[in-house]
Coordinates of C-alpha atoms in Angstrom, one line a residue:
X255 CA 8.2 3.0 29.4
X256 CA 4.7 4.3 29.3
X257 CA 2.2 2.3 31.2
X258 CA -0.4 0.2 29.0
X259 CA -3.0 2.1 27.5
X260 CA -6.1 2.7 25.9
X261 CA -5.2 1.8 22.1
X262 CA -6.6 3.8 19.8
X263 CA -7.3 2.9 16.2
X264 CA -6.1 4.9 13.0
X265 CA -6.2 4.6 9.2
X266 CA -3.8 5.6 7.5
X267 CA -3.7 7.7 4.0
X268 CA -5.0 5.8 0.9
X269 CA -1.5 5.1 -1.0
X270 CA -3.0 3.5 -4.2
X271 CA -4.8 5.4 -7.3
X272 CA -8.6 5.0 -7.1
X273 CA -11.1 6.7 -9.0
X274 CA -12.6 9.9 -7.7
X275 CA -16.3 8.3 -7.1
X276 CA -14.2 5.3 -5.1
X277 CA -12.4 7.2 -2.8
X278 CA -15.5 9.4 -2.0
X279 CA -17.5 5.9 -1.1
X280 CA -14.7 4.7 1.0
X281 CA -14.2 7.6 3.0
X282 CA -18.5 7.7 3.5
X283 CA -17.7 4.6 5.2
X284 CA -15.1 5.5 6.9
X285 CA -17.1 7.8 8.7
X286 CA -19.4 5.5 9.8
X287 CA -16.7 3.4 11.2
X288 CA -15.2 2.9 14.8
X289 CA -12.0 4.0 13.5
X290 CA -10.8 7.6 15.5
X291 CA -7.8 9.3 13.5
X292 CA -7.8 9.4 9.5
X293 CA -4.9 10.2 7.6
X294 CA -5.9 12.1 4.6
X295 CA -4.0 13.0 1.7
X296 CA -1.7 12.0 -1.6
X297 CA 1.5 10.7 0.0
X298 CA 3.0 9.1 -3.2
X299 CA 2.5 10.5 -7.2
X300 CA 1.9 14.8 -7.2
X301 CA -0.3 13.4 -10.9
X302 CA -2.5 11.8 -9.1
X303 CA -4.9 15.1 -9.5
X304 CA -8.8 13.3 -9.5
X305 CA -8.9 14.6 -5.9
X306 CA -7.5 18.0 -4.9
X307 CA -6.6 20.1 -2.0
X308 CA -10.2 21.3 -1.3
X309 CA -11.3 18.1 -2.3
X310 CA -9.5 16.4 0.3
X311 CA -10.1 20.0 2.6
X312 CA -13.9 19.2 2.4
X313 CA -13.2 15.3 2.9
X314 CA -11.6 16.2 6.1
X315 CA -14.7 18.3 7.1
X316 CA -17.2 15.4 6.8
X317 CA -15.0 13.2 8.7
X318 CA -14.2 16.0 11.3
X319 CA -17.8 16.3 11.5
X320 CA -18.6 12.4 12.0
X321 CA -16.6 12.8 15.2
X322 CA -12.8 11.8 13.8
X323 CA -9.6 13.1 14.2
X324 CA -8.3 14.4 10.9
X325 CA -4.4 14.5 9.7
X326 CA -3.3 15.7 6.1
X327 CA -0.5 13.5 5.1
X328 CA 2.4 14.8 3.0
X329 CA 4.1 13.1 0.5
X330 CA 7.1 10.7 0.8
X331 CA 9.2 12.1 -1.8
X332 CA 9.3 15.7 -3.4
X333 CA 10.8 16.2 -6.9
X334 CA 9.6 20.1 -8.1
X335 CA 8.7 23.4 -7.2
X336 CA 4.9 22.3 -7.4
X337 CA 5.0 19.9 -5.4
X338 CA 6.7 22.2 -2.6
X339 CA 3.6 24.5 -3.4
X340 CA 1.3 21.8 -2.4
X341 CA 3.5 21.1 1.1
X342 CA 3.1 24.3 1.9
X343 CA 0.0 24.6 1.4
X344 CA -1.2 21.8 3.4
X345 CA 1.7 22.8 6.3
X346 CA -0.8 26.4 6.6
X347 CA -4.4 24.5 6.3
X348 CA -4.8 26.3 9.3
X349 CA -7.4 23.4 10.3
X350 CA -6.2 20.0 10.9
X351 CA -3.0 18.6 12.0
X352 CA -0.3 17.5 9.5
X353 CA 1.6 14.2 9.2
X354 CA 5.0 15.0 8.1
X355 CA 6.4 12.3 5.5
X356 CA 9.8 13.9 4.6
X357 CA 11.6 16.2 6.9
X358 CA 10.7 19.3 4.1
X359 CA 7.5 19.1 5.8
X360 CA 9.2 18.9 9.6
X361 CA 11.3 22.0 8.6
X362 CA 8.1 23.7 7.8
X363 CA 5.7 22.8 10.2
X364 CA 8.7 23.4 12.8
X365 CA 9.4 26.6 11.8
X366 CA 5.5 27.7 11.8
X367 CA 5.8 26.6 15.4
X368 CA 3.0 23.9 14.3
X369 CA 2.6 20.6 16.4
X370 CA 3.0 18.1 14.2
X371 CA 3.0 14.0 13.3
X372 CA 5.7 12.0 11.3
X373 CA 4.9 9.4 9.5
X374 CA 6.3 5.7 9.0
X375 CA 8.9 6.9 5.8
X376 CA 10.4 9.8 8.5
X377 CA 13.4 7.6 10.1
X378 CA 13.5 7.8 13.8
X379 CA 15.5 5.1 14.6
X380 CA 16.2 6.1 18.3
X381 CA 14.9 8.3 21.6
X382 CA 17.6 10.9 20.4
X383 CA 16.2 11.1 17.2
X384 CA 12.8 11.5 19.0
X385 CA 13.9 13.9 21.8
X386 CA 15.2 16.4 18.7
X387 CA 12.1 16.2 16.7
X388 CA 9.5 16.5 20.0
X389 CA 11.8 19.7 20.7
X390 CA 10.8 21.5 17.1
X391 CA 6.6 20.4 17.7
X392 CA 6.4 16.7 16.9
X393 CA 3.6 15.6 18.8
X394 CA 3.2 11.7 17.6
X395 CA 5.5 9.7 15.4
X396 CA 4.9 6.3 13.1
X397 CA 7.2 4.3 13.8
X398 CA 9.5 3.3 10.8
X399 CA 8.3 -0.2 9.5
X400 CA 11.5 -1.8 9.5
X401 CA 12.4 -1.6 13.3
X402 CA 11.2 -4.5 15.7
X403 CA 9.6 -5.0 18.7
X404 CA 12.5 -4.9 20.8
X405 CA 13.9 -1.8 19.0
X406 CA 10.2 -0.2 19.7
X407 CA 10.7 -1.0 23.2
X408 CA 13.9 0.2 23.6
X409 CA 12.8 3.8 22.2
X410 CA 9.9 4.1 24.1
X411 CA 11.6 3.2 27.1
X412 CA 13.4 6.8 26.9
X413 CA 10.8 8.4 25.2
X414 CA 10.0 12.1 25.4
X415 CA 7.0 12.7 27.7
X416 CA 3.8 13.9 25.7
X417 CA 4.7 12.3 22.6
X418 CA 2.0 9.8 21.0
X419 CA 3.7 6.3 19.2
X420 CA 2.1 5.1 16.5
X421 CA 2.2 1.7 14.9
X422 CA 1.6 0.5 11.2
X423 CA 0.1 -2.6 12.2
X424 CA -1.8 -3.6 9.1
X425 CA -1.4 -2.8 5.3
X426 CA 1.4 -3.2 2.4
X427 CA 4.4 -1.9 3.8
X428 CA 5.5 0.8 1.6
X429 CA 9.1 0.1 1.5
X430 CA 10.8 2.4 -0.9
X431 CA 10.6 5.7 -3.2
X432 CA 12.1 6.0 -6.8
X433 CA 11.8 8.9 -9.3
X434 CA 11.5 6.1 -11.8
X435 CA 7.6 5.3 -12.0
X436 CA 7.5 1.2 -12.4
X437 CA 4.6 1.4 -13.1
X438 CA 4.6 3.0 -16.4
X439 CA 8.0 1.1 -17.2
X440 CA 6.0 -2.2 -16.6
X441 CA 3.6 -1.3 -19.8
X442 CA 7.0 0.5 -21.9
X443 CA 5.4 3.5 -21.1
X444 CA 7.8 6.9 -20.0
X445 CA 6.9 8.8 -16.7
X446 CA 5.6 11.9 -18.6
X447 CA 3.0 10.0 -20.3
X448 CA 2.1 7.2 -17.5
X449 CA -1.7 7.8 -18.9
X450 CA -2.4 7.4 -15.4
X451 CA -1.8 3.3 -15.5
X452 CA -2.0 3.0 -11.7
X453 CA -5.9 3.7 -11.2
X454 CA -5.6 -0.2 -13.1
X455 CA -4.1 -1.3 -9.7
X456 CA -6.4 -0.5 -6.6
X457 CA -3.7 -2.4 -4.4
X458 CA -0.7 -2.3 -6.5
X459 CA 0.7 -4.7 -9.3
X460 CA 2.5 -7.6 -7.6
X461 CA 5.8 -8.6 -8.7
X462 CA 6.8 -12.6 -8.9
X463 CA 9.7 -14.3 -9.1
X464 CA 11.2 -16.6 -11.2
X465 CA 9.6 -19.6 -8.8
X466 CA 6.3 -17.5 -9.5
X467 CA 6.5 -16.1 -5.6
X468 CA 4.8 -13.0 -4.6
X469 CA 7.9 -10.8 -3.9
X470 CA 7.0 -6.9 -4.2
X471 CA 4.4 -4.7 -5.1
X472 CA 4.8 -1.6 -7.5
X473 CA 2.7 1.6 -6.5
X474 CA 3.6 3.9 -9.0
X475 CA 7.0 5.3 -8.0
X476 CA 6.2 3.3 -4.7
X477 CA 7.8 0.1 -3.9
X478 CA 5.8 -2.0 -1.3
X479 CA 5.6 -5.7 0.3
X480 CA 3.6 -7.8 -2.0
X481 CA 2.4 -9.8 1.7
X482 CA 0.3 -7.5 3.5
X483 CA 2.3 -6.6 7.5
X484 CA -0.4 -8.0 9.9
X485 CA -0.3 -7.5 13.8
X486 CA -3.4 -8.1 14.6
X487 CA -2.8 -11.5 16.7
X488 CA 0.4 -8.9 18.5
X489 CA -2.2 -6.4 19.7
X490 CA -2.4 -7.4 23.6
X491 CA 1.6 -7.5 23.5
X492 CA 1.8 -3.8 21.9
X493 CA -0.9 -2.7 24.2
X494 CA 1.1 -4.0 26.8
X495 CA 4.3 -1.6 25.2
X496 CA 1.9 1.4 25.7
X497 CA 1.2 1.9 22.1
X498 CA -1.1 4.5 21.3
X499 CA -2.3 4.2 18.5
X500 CA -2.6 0.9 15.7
X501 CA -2.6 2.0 12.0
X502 CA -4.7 0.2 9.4
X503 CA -3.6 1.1 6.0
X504 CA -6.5 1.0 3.4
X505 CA -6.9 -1.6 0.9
X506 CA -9.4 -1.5 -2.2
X507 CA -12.0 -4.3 -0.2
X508 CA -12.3 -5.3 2.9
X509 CA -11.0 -2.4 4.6
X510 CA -14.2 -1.5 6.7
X511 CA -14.4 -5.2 7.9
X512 CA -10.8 -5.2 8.7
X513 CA -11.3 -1.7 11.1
X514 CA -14.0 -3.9 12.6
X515 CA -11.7 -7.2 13.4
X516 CA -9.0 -4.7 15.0
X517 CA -11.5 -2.8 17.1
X518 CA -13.3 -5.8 18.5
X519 CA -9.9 -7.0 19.6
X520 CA -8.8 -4.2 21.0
X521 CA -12.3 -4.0 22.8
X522 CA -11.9 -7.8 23.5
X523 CA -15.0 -9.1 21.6
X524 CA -12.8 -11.3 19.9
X525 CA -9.1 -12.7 20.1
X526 CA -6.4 -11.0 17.9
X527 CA -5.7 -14.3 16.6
X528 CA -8.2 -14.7 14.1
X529 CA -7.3 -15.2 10.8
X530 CA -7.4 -11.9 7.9
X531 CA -6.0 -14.1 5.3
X532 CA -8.7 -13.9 3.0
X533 CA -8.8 -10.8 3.0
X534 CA -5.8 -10.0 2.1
X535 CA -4.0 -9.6 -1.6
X536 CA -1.5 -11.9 -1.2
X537 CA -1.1 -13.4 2.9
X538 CA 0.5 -12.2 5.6
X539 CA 3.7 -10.9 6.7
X540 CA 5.3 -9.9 10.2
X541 CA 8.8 -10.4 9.9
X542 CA 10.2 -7.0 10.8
X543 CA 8.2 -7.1 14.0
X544 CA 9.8 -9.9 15.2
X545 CA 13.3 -9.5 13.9
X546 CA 13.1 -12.1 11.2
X547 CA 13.3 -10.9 6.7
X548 CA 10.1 -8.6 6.6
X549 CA 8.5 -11.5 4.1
X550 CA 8.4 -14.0 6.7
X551 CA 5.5 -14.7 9.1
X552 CA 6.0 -15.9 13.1
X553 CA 3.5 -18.8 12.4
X554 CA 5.0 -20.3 9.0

């Protein structure tokens, strides 16, 4: 078990569709924000083209030069030739690190002999798993959304020394990937010709039940939580773990204010107890963290 440390504070790639002029504004204020590693990159649709490799190449430049640690994120799920084009083409960037999100990308980066991250849809369920990867380069890992606490614990109690741990501790989970876009089937629409329909949702189009209860989100060919995870009021307690890093997954508002509530807890200018709520889509959610349904929250 690592000792506690100094927790650092991440963002993690934008997994929605936003228009080009968007995603340039949010990433302006990004850099102007106390958060220290950005995750930059598509990670779920290849058609989502209104920001390209040197777009997000020269994104990762202005961050890099605004003093933050840059990733390129890989995508979750890899269905053609072109899309393996793209992987390798961000696996050679030959500039920043790369968080791999399927293990196509570990098998590259590994046999590049490149240092590299997983991210939260790799599944390293135990110190084994994590002993084999850190062997082939893996230099920090996410940690897969559905394990708990105690699971964390248990991992990092036999961890490999060197090897960063990394925590989704805020955002939609995203849960599952389909090669059926639900998107497009929600307006009748076939995945060929989506006509983009997903720049209509910055945060995802919730799914209800029957009882009108937020269940799911749909992100494209992305299945996510329609409550947003938050472990914000857990941060002294995965401090105390020896956590390295906290991951804040973007949202289409209130992102910047959101970086701001986690880094004045972590700094202790404020308890992690206070409420996000409001800010969020659709409430909160900590259930996997705690060993409860992934809906659920401690304090209901």
């Amino acid at each position: 078990m690592k000792n506690p440390t100094n927790t650092r504070l991440s963002l993690g790639p934008v997994q929605y569709y936003w228009p080009q002029d968007e995603l340039q504004e949010f990433y302006r204020q990004v850099a102007d924000s106390p958060v220290e590693v950005v995750y930059l990159g598509e990670t779920v649709c290849s058609k989502r083209r209104l920001f390209r490799f040197d777009d997000w190449m020269r994104t990762a430049e202005e961050l890099a030069e605004a003093g933050k640690e840059v990733v390129l994120s890989t995508m979750a799920l890899l269905e053609s030739e072109s899309e393996l084009k793209t992987l390798r083409r961000i696996c050679n960037n030959g500039r920043f690190k790369v968080e791999a999100n399927d293990m196509a990308a570990v098998q590259l980066l590994s046999a590049a002999g490149l240092a590299f991250v997983t991210g939260p849809t790799v599944n390293i369920y135990n110190s084994r798993s994590l002993k084999l990867l850190a062997a082939t380069g893996l230099y920090r890992w996410v940690m897969p959304l559905e394990l708990s606490r105690s699971t964390l614990q248990a991992i990092m109690s036999d961890a490999p020394e060197g090897v960063e741990t990394e925590l989704f501790a805020y955002g939609r989970m995203p849960l599952a990937m389909s090669a059926r876009c639900y998107t497009a089937r929600a307006h009748k629409l076939p995945k060929d010709d989506c006509q983009y329909k997903c720049i209509d949702y910055p945060d995802g189009l919730t799914l209800r039940t029957r009882e009108d209860e937020a269940f799911l989100a749909i992100n494209g060919i992305q299945t996510q939580s329609a409550q947003t995870h938050n472990l914000l009021p857990e941060l002294d307690d995965i401090r105390s773990l020896g956590v390295d890093l906290v991951r804040i997954s973007p949202q289409s508002q209130h992102t910047v204010n959101i970086i701001q509530a986690f880094h004045q807890a972590l700094n202790g200018v404020q308890k992690g107890n206070d409420s996000l709520d409001e800010l969020m889509p659709m409430g909160p959610c900590d259930g996997y963290w705690h060993e409860m349904p992934g809906m659920q929250n401690k304090v209901e």
